[in-house]
Amino acid sequence: MEFPAALKQLIHQPQNVAILSHRNPDGDAIGSSLAMRHYLDQYGHTVHVLFPSEFPEEFEALPGADDILVWDIHTEECKHVLRNKNLFIYLDFNALNRIDKMGDFVKDLPGKRIMLDHHLYPDQIADFTYSEPEASSTCELVYRFIDGIGDNQKINPTVGKCIFTGLVTDTGSFRHATNANVYRIAADLVDRGVDDTGVQDMIFNSQKEKNLRLLGHCLANRMEYMPEYRTALIWLSKKDYEIYNIQRGDTEGIVNYMLSIKDVRLAAFIHNQPTVVKLSLRSKGNFDVQEICKRHFNGGGHKNAAGAYSHDSLKATIQKFKDLLPLYKEALLKKN
Ligand code: 5GP
Ligand code: MN
């Protein structure tokens, strides 16, 4: 990837920067945004990180997490901050509808735009787009961006910790979506003083008791296994949301447990959130869940991890998903 001189100039002069990432921010969204912020801070930019919605508690320990503005909570402040920006950095999303109302708000504001993302089929919404669907994570791209601009020495332990967070979360602790770069970057970050096991501890050993109980409920009472399609499904109703007092982030990762069944190739988590039905699909090997989400549910993502929202009922959405399985049977039963 070539990084144009004009881009370097822009980054090396103080600007008024907004870093934006997607709804329901995950470790990669938060890690990449905070890494970018701590990098830009070193050039004297005025930087704000803004998300459409709240982020899971375990990431509150990341440096700078306290200063993140959330559109759903601080709408007027977000609008005020955004109006004064002249550089917008889009991280870990490929279309403005992924940042909801914030997308409508920023799209007509004057200023330059930079996008770093690893989702398939990015919209052309930036002056500079660094899109690599083969990358493990947007955090990997933040590392390569800083390095590519010639600022490798600016990747200090603070920037590194944030980058490491996204590497870990988007690869499920280096189990999928990896490539040689990920390991090189991870090793380099540890060399620079990043506490790798500390980051893993922050993310994975910080669950509340109720989350484990919810997981138990999902696995014991809500999982359907369809070996004829090598597919497993977990669903949660509105009632489950009430009984288990499910909050944003509490269902993160549940879908992945189904992939640990040896023969499962496709895992679906369909849950009735308070206002909408959400689908999360995961797959192993070459089975493409992004295509299913995009074609049938107007969603998107990556080959092995994709999602979508449905405005049908929970029951209808589950049925629609099950009705698709015969169409994909041949692909599901393939070896790879
Ligand atoms: P999750 O299932 O964890 O919400 O999302 C898995 C992947 O799919 C993430 O990379 C996420 O950005 C993407 N994704 C989730 N929901 C949607 C959606 O509604 N539209 C699009 N385009 N991508 C989604
Ligand atoms: Mn990501």
PDB file of C-alpha atoms in Angstrom, residues 23-317:
ATOM      1  CA  ARG A  23     -22.407   0.485  16.386  1.00  0.00           C
ATOM      2  CA  ASN A  24     -21.939  -2.102  19.147  1.00  0.00           C
ATOM      3  CA  PRO A  25     -18.214  -1.463  19.148  1.00  0.00           C
ATOM      4  CA  ASP A  26     -16.111  -4.557  19.735  1.00  0.00           C
ATOM      5  CA  GLY A  27     -12.480  -4.907  20.811  1.00  0.00           C
ATOM      6  CA  ASP A  28     -11.237  -4.130  17.319  1.00  0.00           C
ATOM      7  CA  ALA A  29     -13.380  -1.012  16.971  1.00  0.00           C
ATOM      8  CA  ILE A  30     -12.331   0.273  20.397  1.00  0.00           C
ATOM      9  CA  GLY A  31      -8.702  -0.839  20.134  1.00  0.00           C
ATOM     10  CA  SER A  32      -8.176   0.647  16.685  1.00  0.00           C
ATOM     11  CA  SER A  33      -9.876   3.927  17.636  1.00  0.00           C
ATOM     12  CA  LEU A  34      -7.847   4.386  20.826  1.00  0.00           C
ATOM     13  CA  ALA A  35      -4.604   3.291  19.146  1.00  0.00           C
ATOM     14  CA  MET A  36      -5.169   5.876  16.425  1.00  0.00           C
ATOM     15  CA  ARG A  37      -5.956   8.496  19.045  1.00  0.00           C
ATOM     16  CA  HIS A  38      -2.785   7.840  21.049  1.00  0.00           C
ATOM     17  CA  TYR A  39      -0.743   7.918  17.850  1.00  0.00           C
ATOM     18  CA  LEU A  40      -2.268  11.220  16.704  1.00  0.00           C
ATOM     19  CA  ASP A  41      -1.891  12.762  20.160  1.00  0.00           C
ATOM     20  CA  GLN A  42       1.860  12.644  19.558  1.00  0.00           C
ATOM     21  CA  TYR A  43       1.451  15.164  16.720  1.00  0.00           C
ATOM     22  CA  GLY A  44      -0.600  17.621  18.748  1.00  0.00           C
ATOM     23  CA  HIS A  45      -3.935  16.966  17.017  1.00  0.00           C
ATOM     24  CA  THR A  46      -7.176  17.639  18.860  1.00  0.00           C
ATOM     25  CA  VAL A  47      -8.781  14.211  18.817  1.00  0.00           C
ATOM     26  CA  HIS A  48     -12.168  12.858  19.846  1.00  0.00           C
ATOM     27  CA  VAL A  49     -13.309   9.247  19.568  1.00  0.00           C
ATOM     28  CA  LEU A  50     -17.029   8.818  18.922  1.00  0.00           C
ATOM     29  CA  PHE A  51     -19.160   5.669  18.780  1.00  0.00           C
ATOM     30  CA  PRO A  52     -22.865   5.377  17.914  1.00  0.00           C
ATOM     31  CA  SER A  53     -23.558   3.170  20.936  1.00  0.00           C
ATOM     32  CA  GLU A  54     -21.998   2.017  24.188  1.00  0.00           C
ATOM     33  CA  PHE A  55     -19.111  -0.441  24.397  1.00  0.00           C
ATOM     34  CA  PRO A  56     -18.678  -3.496  26.664  1.00  0.00           C
ATOM     35  CA  GLU A  57     -17.353  -2.870  30.165  1.00  0.00           C
ATOM     36  CA  GLU A  58     -14.210  -4.955  29.848  1.00  0.00           C
ATOM     37  CA  PHE A  59     -12.721  -2.321  27.536  1.00  0.00           C
ATOM     38  CA  GLU A  60     -13.143   0.496  30.044  1.00  0.00           C
ATOM     39  CA  ALA A  61      -9.647  -0.351  31.288  1.00  0.00           C
ATOM     40  CA  LEU A  62      -8.066   0.711  27.987  1.00  0.00           C
ATOM     41  CA  PRO A  63      -6.209   4.033  28.084  1.00  0.00           C
ATOM     42  CA  GLY A  64      -8.493   6.809  26.837  1.00  0.00           C
ATOM     43  CA  ALA A  65     -11.714   4.775  27.075  1.00  0.00           C
ATOM     44  CA  ASP A  66     -13.081   7.299  29.601  1.00  0.00           C
ATOM     45  CA  ASP A  67     -13.053  10.090  27.036  1.00  0.00           C
ATOM     46  CA  ILE A  68     -15.042   8.261  24.353  1.00  0.00           C
ATOM     47  CA  LEU A  69     -18.245  10.039  23.356  1.00  0.00           C
ATOM     48  CA  VAL A  70     -21.313   7.897  22.675  1.00  0.00           C
ATOM     49  CA  TRP A  71     -23.908   9.313  20.277  1.00  0.00           C
ATOM     50  CA  ASP A  72     -26.813   7.481  21.950  1.00  0.00           C
ATOM     51  CA  ILE A  73     -25.941   9.101  25.299  1.00  0.00           C
ATOM     52  CA  HIS A  74     -24.201  12.394  24.453  1.00  0.00           C
ATOM     53  CA  THR A  75     -25.997  13.251  21.200  1.00  0.00           C
ATOM     54  CA  GLU A  76     -25.800  17.046  21.448  1.00  0.00           C
ATOM     55  CA  GLU A  77     -22.169  17.006  22.557  1.00  0.00           C
ATOM     56  CA  CYS A  78     -21.331  14.655  19.685  1.00  0.00           C
ATOM     57  CA  LYS A  79     -22.986  17.005  17.192  1.00  0.00           C
ATOM     58  CA  HIS A  80     -21.130  19.984  18.612  1.00  0.00           C
ATOM     59  CA  VAL A  81     -17.782  18.173  18.536  1.00  0.00           C
ATOM     60  CA  LEU A  82     -18.321  16.841  15.012  1.00  0.00           C
ATOM     61  CA  ARG A  83     -19.230  20.250  13.592  1.00  0.00           C
ATOM     62  CA  ASN A  84     -15.778  21.520  14.553  1.00  0.00           C
ATOM     63  CA  LYS A  85     -13.772  18.755  12.933  1.00  0.00           C
ATOM     64  CA  ASN A  86     -11.830  18.904   9.696  1.00  0.00           C
ATOM     65  CA  LEU A  87     -10.564  15.318   9.571  1.00  0.00           C
ATOM     66  CA  PHE A  88     -12.776  12.249   9.993  1.00  0.00           C
ATOM     67  CA  ILE A  89     -11.181   8.845  10.440  1.00  0.00           C
ATOM     68  CA  TYR A  90     -13.509   5.895   9.837  1.00  0.00           C
ATOM     69  CA  LEU A  91     -12.284   2.707  11.509  1.00  0.00           C
ATOM     70  CA  ASP A  92     -13.599  -0.865  11.263  1.00  0.00           C
ATOM     71  CA  PHE A  93     -16.656  -0.161   9.110  1.00  0.00           C
ATOM     72  CA  ASN A  94     -17.271  -0.010   5.404  1.00  0.00           C
ATOM     73  CA  ALA A  95     -20.531   1.916   4.979  1.00  0.00           C
ATOM     74  CA  LEU A  96     -22.057   4.927   6.702  1.00  0.00           C
ATOM     75  CA  ASN A  97     -25.181   3.011   7.729  1.00  0.00           C
ATOM     76  CA  ARG A  98     -22.931   1.063  10.144  1.00  0.00           C
ATOM     77  CA  ILE A  99     -22.689   4.213  12.260  1.00  0.00           C
ATOM     78  CA  ASP A 100     -26.420   4.897  12.147  1.00  0.00           C
ATOM     79  CA  LYS A 101     -27.565   8.465  12.703  1.00  0.00           C
ATOM     80  CA  MET A 102     -24.007   9.631  13.187  1.00  0.00           C
ATOM     81  CA  GLY A 103     -23.451   8.654   9.531  1.00  0.00           C
ATOM     82  CA  ASP A 104     -26.252  10.936   8.342  1.00  0.00           C
ATOM     83  CA  PHE A 105     -24.829  13.704  10.473  1.00  0.00           C
ATOM     84  CA  VAL A 106     -21.196  13.496   9.324  1.00  0.00           C
ATOM     85  CA  LYS A 107     -21.760  12.775   5.672  1.00  0.00           C
ATOM     86  CA  ASP A 108     -22.292  16.398   4.650  1.00  0.00           C
ATOM     87  CA  LEU A 109     -19.838  18.034   7.060  1.00  0.00           C
ATOM     88  CA  PRO A 110     -16.825  19.630   5.390  1.00  0.00           C
ATOM     89  CA  GLY A 111     -13.472  17.921   5.941  1.00  0.00           C
ATOM     90  CA  LYS A 112     -11.167  15.164   4.792  1.00  0.00           C
ATOM     91  CA  ARG A 113     -11.923  11.510   5.373  1.00  0.00           C
ATOM     92  CA  ILE A 114      -9.669   8.511   5.940  1.00  0.00           C
ATOM     93  CA  MET A 115     -11.009   4.950   6.147  1.00  0.00           C
ATOM     94  CA  LEU A 116      -9.173   1.903   7.509  1.00  0.00           C
ATOM     95  CA  ASP A 117     -11.197  -1.274   7.347  1.00  0.00           C
ATOM     96  CA  HIS A 118     -11.122  -5.009   6.717  1.00  0.00           C
ATOM     97  CA  HIS A 119     -14.750  -5.725   5.775  1.00  0.00           C
ATOM     98  CA  LEU A 120     -15.639  -6.847   2.265  1.00  0.00           C
ATOM     99  CA  TYR A 121     -16.944  -4.366  -0.331  1.00  0.00           C
ATOM    100  CA  PRO A 122     -16.277  -0.952   1.215  1.00  0.00           C
ATOM    101  CA  ASP A 123     -18.316   2.011   0.018  1.00  0.00           C
ATOM    102  CA  GLN A 124     -16.340   4.871  -1.482  1.00  0.00           C
ATOM    103  CA  ILE A 125     -16.852   7.331   1.363  1.00  0.00           C
ATOM    104  CA  ALA A 126     -13.315   8.530   2.064  1.00  0.00           C
ATOM    105  CA  ASP A 127     -10.585  10.561   0.382  1.00  0.00           C
ATOM    106  CA  PHE A 128      -8.108   7.886   1.409  1.00  0.00           C
ATOM    107  CA  THR A 129      -9.307   4.296   1.785  1.00  0.00           C
ATOM    108  CA  TYR A 130      -7.088   1.568   3.195  1.00  0.00           C
ATOM    109  CA  SER A 131      -9.254  -1.519   2.821  1.00  0.00           C
ATOM    110  CA  GLU A 132      -7.808  -4.988   3.209  1.00  0.00           C
ATOM    111  CA  PRO A 133     -10.376  -7.755   3.662  1.00  0.00           C
ATOM    112  CA  GLU A 134      -7.488 -10.174   4.147  1.00  0.00           C
ATOM    113  CA  ALA A 135      -6.323  -8.331   7.253  1.00  0.00           C
ATOM    114  CA  SER A 136      -7.106  -9.929  10.600  1.00  0.00           C
ATOM    115  CA  SER A 137      -8.413  -6.752  12.117  1.00  0.00           C
ATOM    116  CA  THR A 138      -8.552  -3.017  11.747  1.00  0.00           C
ATOM    117  CA  CYS A 139      -5.940  -2.914  14.512  1.00  0.00           C
ATOM    118  CA  GLU A 140      -3.547  -4.735  12.182  1.00  0.00           C
ATOM    119  CA  LEU A 141      -4.229  -2.012   9.614  1.00  0.00           C
ATOM    120  CA  VAL A 142      -3.644   0.749  12.165  1.00  0.00           C
ATOM    121  CA  TYR A 143      -0.218  -0.758  12.855  1.00  0.00           C
ATOM    122  CA  ARG A 144       0.539  -0.999   9.124  1.00  0.00           C
ATOM    123  CA  PHE A 145      -0.777   2.516   8.535  1.00  0.00           C
ATOM    124  CA  ILE A 146       1.456   4.067  11.200  1.00  0.00           C
ATOM    125  CA  ASP A 147       4.393   1.992   9.981  1.00  0.00           C
ATOM    126  CA  GLY A 148       3.662   2.842   6.325  1.00  0.00           C
ATOM    127  CA  ILE A 149       3.645   6.549   7.082  1.00  0.00           C
ATOM    128  CA  GLY A 150       7.139   6.121   8.493  1.00  0.00           C
ATOM    129  CA  ASP A 151       6.186   6.506  12.133  1.00  0.00           C
ATOM    130  CA  ASN A 152       6.989   3.045  13.467  1.00  0.00           C
ATOM    131  CA  GLN A 153       8.771   4.611  16.443  1.00  0.00           C
ATOM    132  CA  LYS A 154       5.469   6.239  17.475  1.00  0.00           C
ATOM    133  CA  ILE A 155       4.017   2.818  18.308  1.00  0.00           C
ATOM    134  CA  ASN A 156       4.636   3.110  22.029  1.00  0.00           C
ATOM    135  CA  PRO A 157       3.292   0.701  24.703  1.00  0.00           C
ATOM    136  CA  THR A 158       0.011   2.660  24.948  1.00  0.00           C
ATOM    137  CA  VAL A 159      -0.665   2.548  21.207  1.00  0.00           C
ATOM    138  CA  GLY A 160       0.562  -1.054  21.263  1.00  0.00           C
ATOM    139  CA  LYS A 161      -1.795  -2.167  24.002  1.00  0.00           C
ATOM    140  CA  CYS A 162      -4.773  -0.853  22.053  1.00  0.00           C
ATOM    141  CA  ILE A 163      -3.602  -2.509  18.827  1.00  0.00           C
ATOM    142  CA  PHE A 164      -3.001  -5.783  20.656  1.00  0.00           C
ATOM    143  CA  THR A 165      -6.595  -5.678  21.934  1.00  0.00           C
ATOM    144  CA  GLY A 166      -8.033  -5.731  18.413  1.00  0.00           C
ATOM    145  CA  LEU A 167      -5.614  -8.437  17.251  1.00  0.00           C
ATOM    146  CA  VAL A 168      -6.768 -10.647  20.115  1.00  0.00           C
ATOM    147  CA  THR A 169     -10.503 -10.009  19.812  1.00  0.00           C
ATOM    148  CA  ASP A 170     -10.853 -10.225  16.025  1.00  0.00           C
ATOM    149  CA  THR A 171      -8.795 -13.422  15.835  1.00  0.00           C
ATOM    150  CA  GLY A 172     -10.420 -15.072  18.871  1.00  0.00           C
ATOM    151  CA  SER A 173      -7.028 -15.156  20.618  1.00  0.00           C
ATOM    152  CA  PHE A 174      -5.119 -16.036  17.448  1.00  0.00           C
ATOM    153  CA  ARG A 175      -7.379 -18.932  16.503  1.00  0.00           C
ATOM    154  CA  HIS A 176      -8.896 -17.621  13.251  1.00  0.00           C
ATOM    155  CA  ALA A 177      -8.461 -14.899  10.624  1.00  0.00           C
ATOM    156  CA  THR A 178      -4.741 -14.921  11.335  1.00  0.00           C
ATOM    157  CA  ASN A 179      -1.909 -14.355   8.881  1.00  0.00           C
ATOM    158  CA  ALA A 180       1.860 -14.097   9.217  1.00  0.00           C
ATOM    159  CA  ASN A 181       1.593 -10.331   9.775  1.00  0.00           C
ATOM    160  CA  VAL A 182      -0.533 -10.804  12.880  1.00  0.00           C
ATOM    161  CA  TYR A 183       2.128 -12.857  14.614  1.00  0.00           C
ATOM    162  CA  ARG A 184       4.911 -10.499  13.519  1.00  0.00           C
ATOM    163  CA  ILE A 185       2.971  -7.498  14.785  1.00  0.00           C
ATOM    164  CA  ALA A 186       2.025  -9.264  18.034  1.00  0.00           C
ATOM    165  CA  ALA A 187       5.644 -10.246  18.668  1.00  0.00           C
ATOM    166  CA  ASP A 188       6.826  -6.725  17.889  1.00  0.00           C
ATOM    167  CA  LEU A 189       4.281  -5.249  20.320  1.00  0.00           C
ATOM    168  CA  VAL A 190       5.407  -7.600  23.081  1.00  0.00           C
ATOM    169  CA  ASP A 191       9.009  -6.554  22.364  1.00  0.00           C
ATOM    170  CA  ARG A 192       7.918  -2.953  22.901  1.00  0.00           C
ATOM    171  CA  GLY A 193       6.521  -3.737  26.318  1.00  0.00           C
ATOM    172  CA  VAL A 194       2.885  -4.660  25.703  1.00  0.00           C
ATOM    173  CA  ASP A 195       1.647  -6.999  28.436  1.00  0.00           C
ATOM    174  CA  ASP A 196       0.092  -9.640  26.189  1.00  0.00           C
ATOM    175  CA  THR A 197      -1.321 -11.901  28.892  1.00  0.00           C
ATOM    176  CA  GLY A 198      -2.586  -8.813  30.722  1.00  0.00           C
ATOM    177  CA  VAL A 199      -4.643  -7.855  27.667  1.00  0.00           C
ATOM    178  CA  GLN A 200      -6.040 -11.391  27.350  1.00  0.00           C
ATOM    179  CA  ASP A 201      -6.891 -11.282  31.038  1.00  0.00           C
ATOM    180  CA  MET A 202      -8.646  -7.927  30.686  1.00  0.00           C
ATOM    181  CA  ILE A 203     -10.803  -9.258  27.850  1.00  0.00           C
ATOM    182  CA  PHE A 204     -11.544 -12.855  28.783  1.00  0.00           C
ATOM    183  CA  ASN A 205     -11.270 -13.094  32.553  1.00  0.00           C
ATOM    184  CA  SER A 206     -13.541 -10.225  33.364  1.00  0.00           C
ATOM    185  CA  GLN A 207     -16.967 -11.788  32.976  1.00  0.00           C
ATOM    186  CA  LYS A 208     -19.784 -11.329  35.403  1.00  0.00           C
ATOM    187  CA  GLU A 209     -21.361 -14.378  37.023  1.00  0.00           C
ATOM    188  CA  LYS A 210     -24.622 -13.679  35.185  1.00  0.00           C
ATOM    189  CA  ASN A 211     -22.873 -13.934  31.815  1.00  0.00           C
ATOM    190  CA  LEU A 212     -21.728 -17.463  32.590  1.00  0.00           C
ATOM    191  CA  ARG A 213     -25.235 -18.373  33.734  1.00  0.00           C
ATOM    192  CA  LEU A 214     -26.586 -16.952  30.484  1.00  0.00           C
ATOM    193  CA  LEU A 215     -24.074 -18.995  28.501  1.00  0.00           C
ATOM    194  CA  GLY A 216     -25.170 -22.089  30.401  1.00  0.00           C
ATOM    195  CA  HIS A 217     -28.792 -21.327  29.574  1.00  0.00           C
ATOM    196  CA  CYS A 218     -27.964 -20.857  25.883  1.00  0.00           C
ATOM    197  CA  LEU A 219     -26.039 -24.123  25.628  1.00  0.00           C
ATOM    198  CA  ALA A 220     -28.443 -26.195  27.722  1.00  0.00           C
ATOM    199  CA  ASN A 221     -31.831 -24.821  26.668  1.00  0.00           C
ATOM    200  CA  ARG A 222     -31.541 -22.739  23.538  1.00  0.00           C
ATOM    201  CA  MET A 223     -29.178 -24.617  21.256  1.00  0.00           C
ATOM    202  CA  GLU A 224     -30.426 -26.616  18.291  1.00  0.00           C
ATOM    203  CA  TYR A 225     -27.994 -28.841  16.456  1.00  0.00           C
ATOM    204  CA  MET A 226     -28.814 -29.890  12.901  1.00  0.00           C
ATOM    205  CA  PRO A 227     -26.096 -32.380  11.967  1.00  0.00           C
ATOM    206  CA  GLU A 228     -27.659 -32.960   8.541  1.00  0.00           C
ATOM    207  CA  TYR A 229     -26.671 -29.373   7.709  1.00  0.00           C
ATOM    208  CA  ARG A 230     -23.614 -29.226   9.971  1.00  0.00           C
ATOM    209  CA  THR A 231     -25.338 -26.244  11.560  1.00  0.00           C
ATOM    210  CA  ALA A 232     -26.013 -25.178  15.108  1.00  0.00           C
ATOM    211  CA  LEU A 233     -28.328 -22.398  16.224  1.00  0.00           C
ATOM    212  CA  ILE A 234     -28.885 -20.567  19.499  1.00  0.00           C
ATOM    213  CA  TRP A 235     -31.794 -18.203  19.917  1.00  0.00           C
ATOM    214  CA  LEU A 236     -32.828 -15.864  22.707  1.00  0.00           C
ATOM    215  CA  SER A 237     -36.257 -14.344  23.171  1.00  0.00           C
ATOM    216  CA  LYS A 238     -37.288 -11.004  24.643  1.00  0.00           C
ATOM    217  CA  LYS A 239     -38.253 -12.912  27.755  1.00  0.00           C
ATOM    218  CA  ASP A 240     -34.731 -14.331  28.041  1.00  0.00           C
ATOM    219  CA  TYR A 241     -33.481 -10.755  27.846  1.00  0.00           C
ATOM    220  CA  GLU A 242     -35.645  -9.864  30.835  1.00  0.00           C
ATOM    221  CA  ILE A 243     -34.981 -12.960  32.927  1.00  0.00           C
ATOM    222  CA  TYR A 244     -31.212 -12.807  32.475  1.00  0.00           C
ATOM    223  CA  ASN A 245     -31.125  -9.004  32.568  1.00  0.00           C
ATOM    224  CA  ILE A 246     -29.104  -9.015  29.352  1.00  0.00           C
ATOM    225  CA  GLN A 247     -27.294  -5.771  28.638  1.00  0.00           C
ATOM    226  CA  ARG A 248     -25.272  -4.662  25.651  1.00  0.00           C
ATOM    227  CA  GLY A 249     -22.220  -6.857  25.268  1.00  0.00           C
ATOM    228  CA  ASP A 250     -23.499  -9.696  27.465  1.00  0.00           C
ATOM    229  CA  THR A 251     -24.127 -11.951  24.455  1.00  0.00           C
ATOM    230  CA  GLU A 252     -20.724 -11.288  22.868  1.00  0.00           C
ATOM    231  CA  GLY A 253     -18.945 -14.488  21.920  1.00  0.00           C
ATOM    232  CA  ILE A 254     -21.808 -16.902  22.582  1.00  0.00           C
ATOM    233  CA  VAL A 255     -22.077 -17.769  18.885  1.00  0.00           C
ATOM    234  CA  ASN A 256     -18.481 -19.001  18.824  1.00  0.00           C
ATOM    235  CA  TYR A 257     -19.081 -21.828  21.274  1.00  0.00           C
ATOM    236  CA  MET A 258     -21.074 -23.717  18.665  1.00  0.00           C
ATOM    237  CA  LEU A 259     -18.050 -23.841  16.360  1.00  0.00           C
ATOM    238  CA  SER A 260     -16.296 -25.981  18.930  1.00  0.00           C
ATOM    239  CA  ILE A 261     -18.581 -28.889  17.963  1.00  0.00           C
ATOM    240  CA  LYS A 262     -16.372 -30.945  15.688  1.00  0.00           C
ATOM    241  CA  ASP A 263     -18.686 -31.257  12.706  1.00  0.00           C
ATOM    242  CA  VAL A 264     -20.319 -27.858  12.873  1.00  0.00           C
ATOM    243  CA  ARG A 265     -19.551 -25.672   9.890  1.00  0.00           C
ATOM    244  CA  LEU A 266     -22.159 -22.953  10.396  1.00  0.00           C
ATOM    245  CA  ALA A 267     -23.208 -21.352  13.678  1.00  0.00           C
ATOM    246  CA  ALA A 268     -26.091 -18.930  14.053  1.00  0.00           C
ATOM    247  CA  PHE A 269     -27.061 -16.802  17.015  1.00  0.00           C
ATOM    248  CA  ILE A 270     -30.454 -15.162  16.599  1.00  0.00           C
ATOM    249  CA  HIS A 271     -31.606 -12.962  19.423  1.00  0.00           C
ATOM    250  CA  ASN A 272     -34.498 -10.687  20.043  1.00  0.00           C
ATOM    251  CA  GLN A 273     -32.847  -7.521  21.305  1.00  0.00           C
ATOM    252  CA  PRO A 274     -35.214  -4.958  22.837  1.00  0.00           C
ATOM    253  CA  THR A 275     -35.913  -3.220  19.506  1.00  0.00           C
ATOM    254  CA  VAL A 276     -34.717  -5.530  16.754  1.00  0.00           C
ATOM    255  CA  VAL A 277     -33.828  -9.131  15.962  1.00  0.00           C
ATOM    256  CA  LYS A 278     -30.095  -9.552  15.524  1.00  0.00           C
ATOM    257  CA  LEU A 279     -28.374 -12.348  13.630  1.00  0.00           C
ATOM    258  CA  SER A 280     -24.748 -13.312  14.097  1.00  0.00           C
ATOM    259  CA  LEU A 281     -23.347 -15.997  11.821  1.00  0.00           C
ATOM    260  CA  ARG A 282     -19.981 -17.722  12.053  1.00  0.00           C
ATOM    261  CA  SER A 283     -18.452 -20.425   9.877  1.00  0.00           C
ATOM    262  CA  LYS A 284     -15.432 -22.616   9.456  1.00  0.00           C
ATOM    263  CA  GLY A 285     -13.367 -22.972   6.271  1.00  0.00           C
ATOM    264  CA  ASN A 286     -14.632 -21.636   2.960  1.00  0.00           C
ATOM    265  CA  PHE A 287     -18.294 -21.459   3.859  1.00  0.00           C
ATOM    266  CA  ASP A 288     -19.207 -17.806   3.315  1.00  0.00           C
ATOM    267  CA  VAL A 289     -21.610 -16.318   5.871  1.00  0.00           C
ATOM    268  CA  GLN A 290     -21.102 -12.784   4.591  1.00  0.00           C
ATOM    269  CA  GLU A 291     -22.901 -13.789   1.410  1.00  0.00           C
ATOM    270  CA  ILE A 292     -25.873 -15.168   3.372  1.00  0.00           C
ATOM    271  CA  CYS A 293     -26.140 -12.051   5.529  1.00  0.00           C
ATOM    272  CA  LYS A 294     -25.854  -9.715   2.575  1.00  0.00           C
ATOM    273  CA  ARG A 295     -28.161 -11.565   0.193  1.00  0.00           C
ATOM    274  CA  HIS A 296     -30.929 -12.639   2.562  1.00  0.00           C
ATOM    275  CA  PHE A 297     -30.792 -10.255   5.511  1.00  0.00           C
ATOM    276  CA  ASN A 298     -29.306  -7.038   4.121  1.00  0.00           C
ATOM    277  CA  GLY A 299     -26.276  -7.346   6.432  1.00  0.00           C
ATOM    278  CA  GLY A 300     -22.603  -8.045   5.856  1.00  0.00           C
ATOM    279  CA  GLY A 301     -19.219  -8.665   7.433  1.00  0.00           C
ATOM    280  CA  HIS A 302     -16.525 -11.191   6.635  1.00  0.00           C
ATOM    281  CA  LYS A 303     -16.461 -14.683   5.100  1.00  0.00           C
ATOM    282  CA  ASN A 304     -16.338 -16.400   8.502  1.00  0.00           C
ATOM    283  CA  ALA A 305     -18.098 -13.815  10.674  1.00  0.00           C
ATOM    284  CA  ALA A 306     -21.041 -11.737   9.585  1.00  0.00           C
ATOM    285  CA  GLY A 307     -24.182 -10.206  10.979  1.00  0.00           C
ATOM    286  CA  ALA A 308     -27.459  -8.547  10.147  1.00  0.00           C
ATOM    287  CA  TYR A 309     -30.617  -7.119  11.657  1.00  0.00           C
ATOM    288  CA  SER A 310     -34.118  -8.361  10.925  1.00  0.00           C
ATOM    289  CA  HIS A 311     -37.347  -6.463  11.397  1.00  0.00           C
ATOM    290  CA  ASP A 312     -39.377  -9.686  11.234  1.00  0.00           C
ATOM    291  CA  SER A 313     -40.342 -11.482  14.439  1.00  0.00           C
ATOM    292  CA  LEU A 314     -37.866 -13.785  16.164  1.00  0.00           C
ATOM    293  CA  LYS A 315     -39.874 -16.802  15.069  1.00  0.00           C
ATOM    294  CA  ALA A 316     -40.053 -15.674  11.447  1.00  0.00           C
ATOM    295  CA  THR A 317     -36.328 -14.886  11.387  1.00  0.00           C
TER     296      THR A 317
END
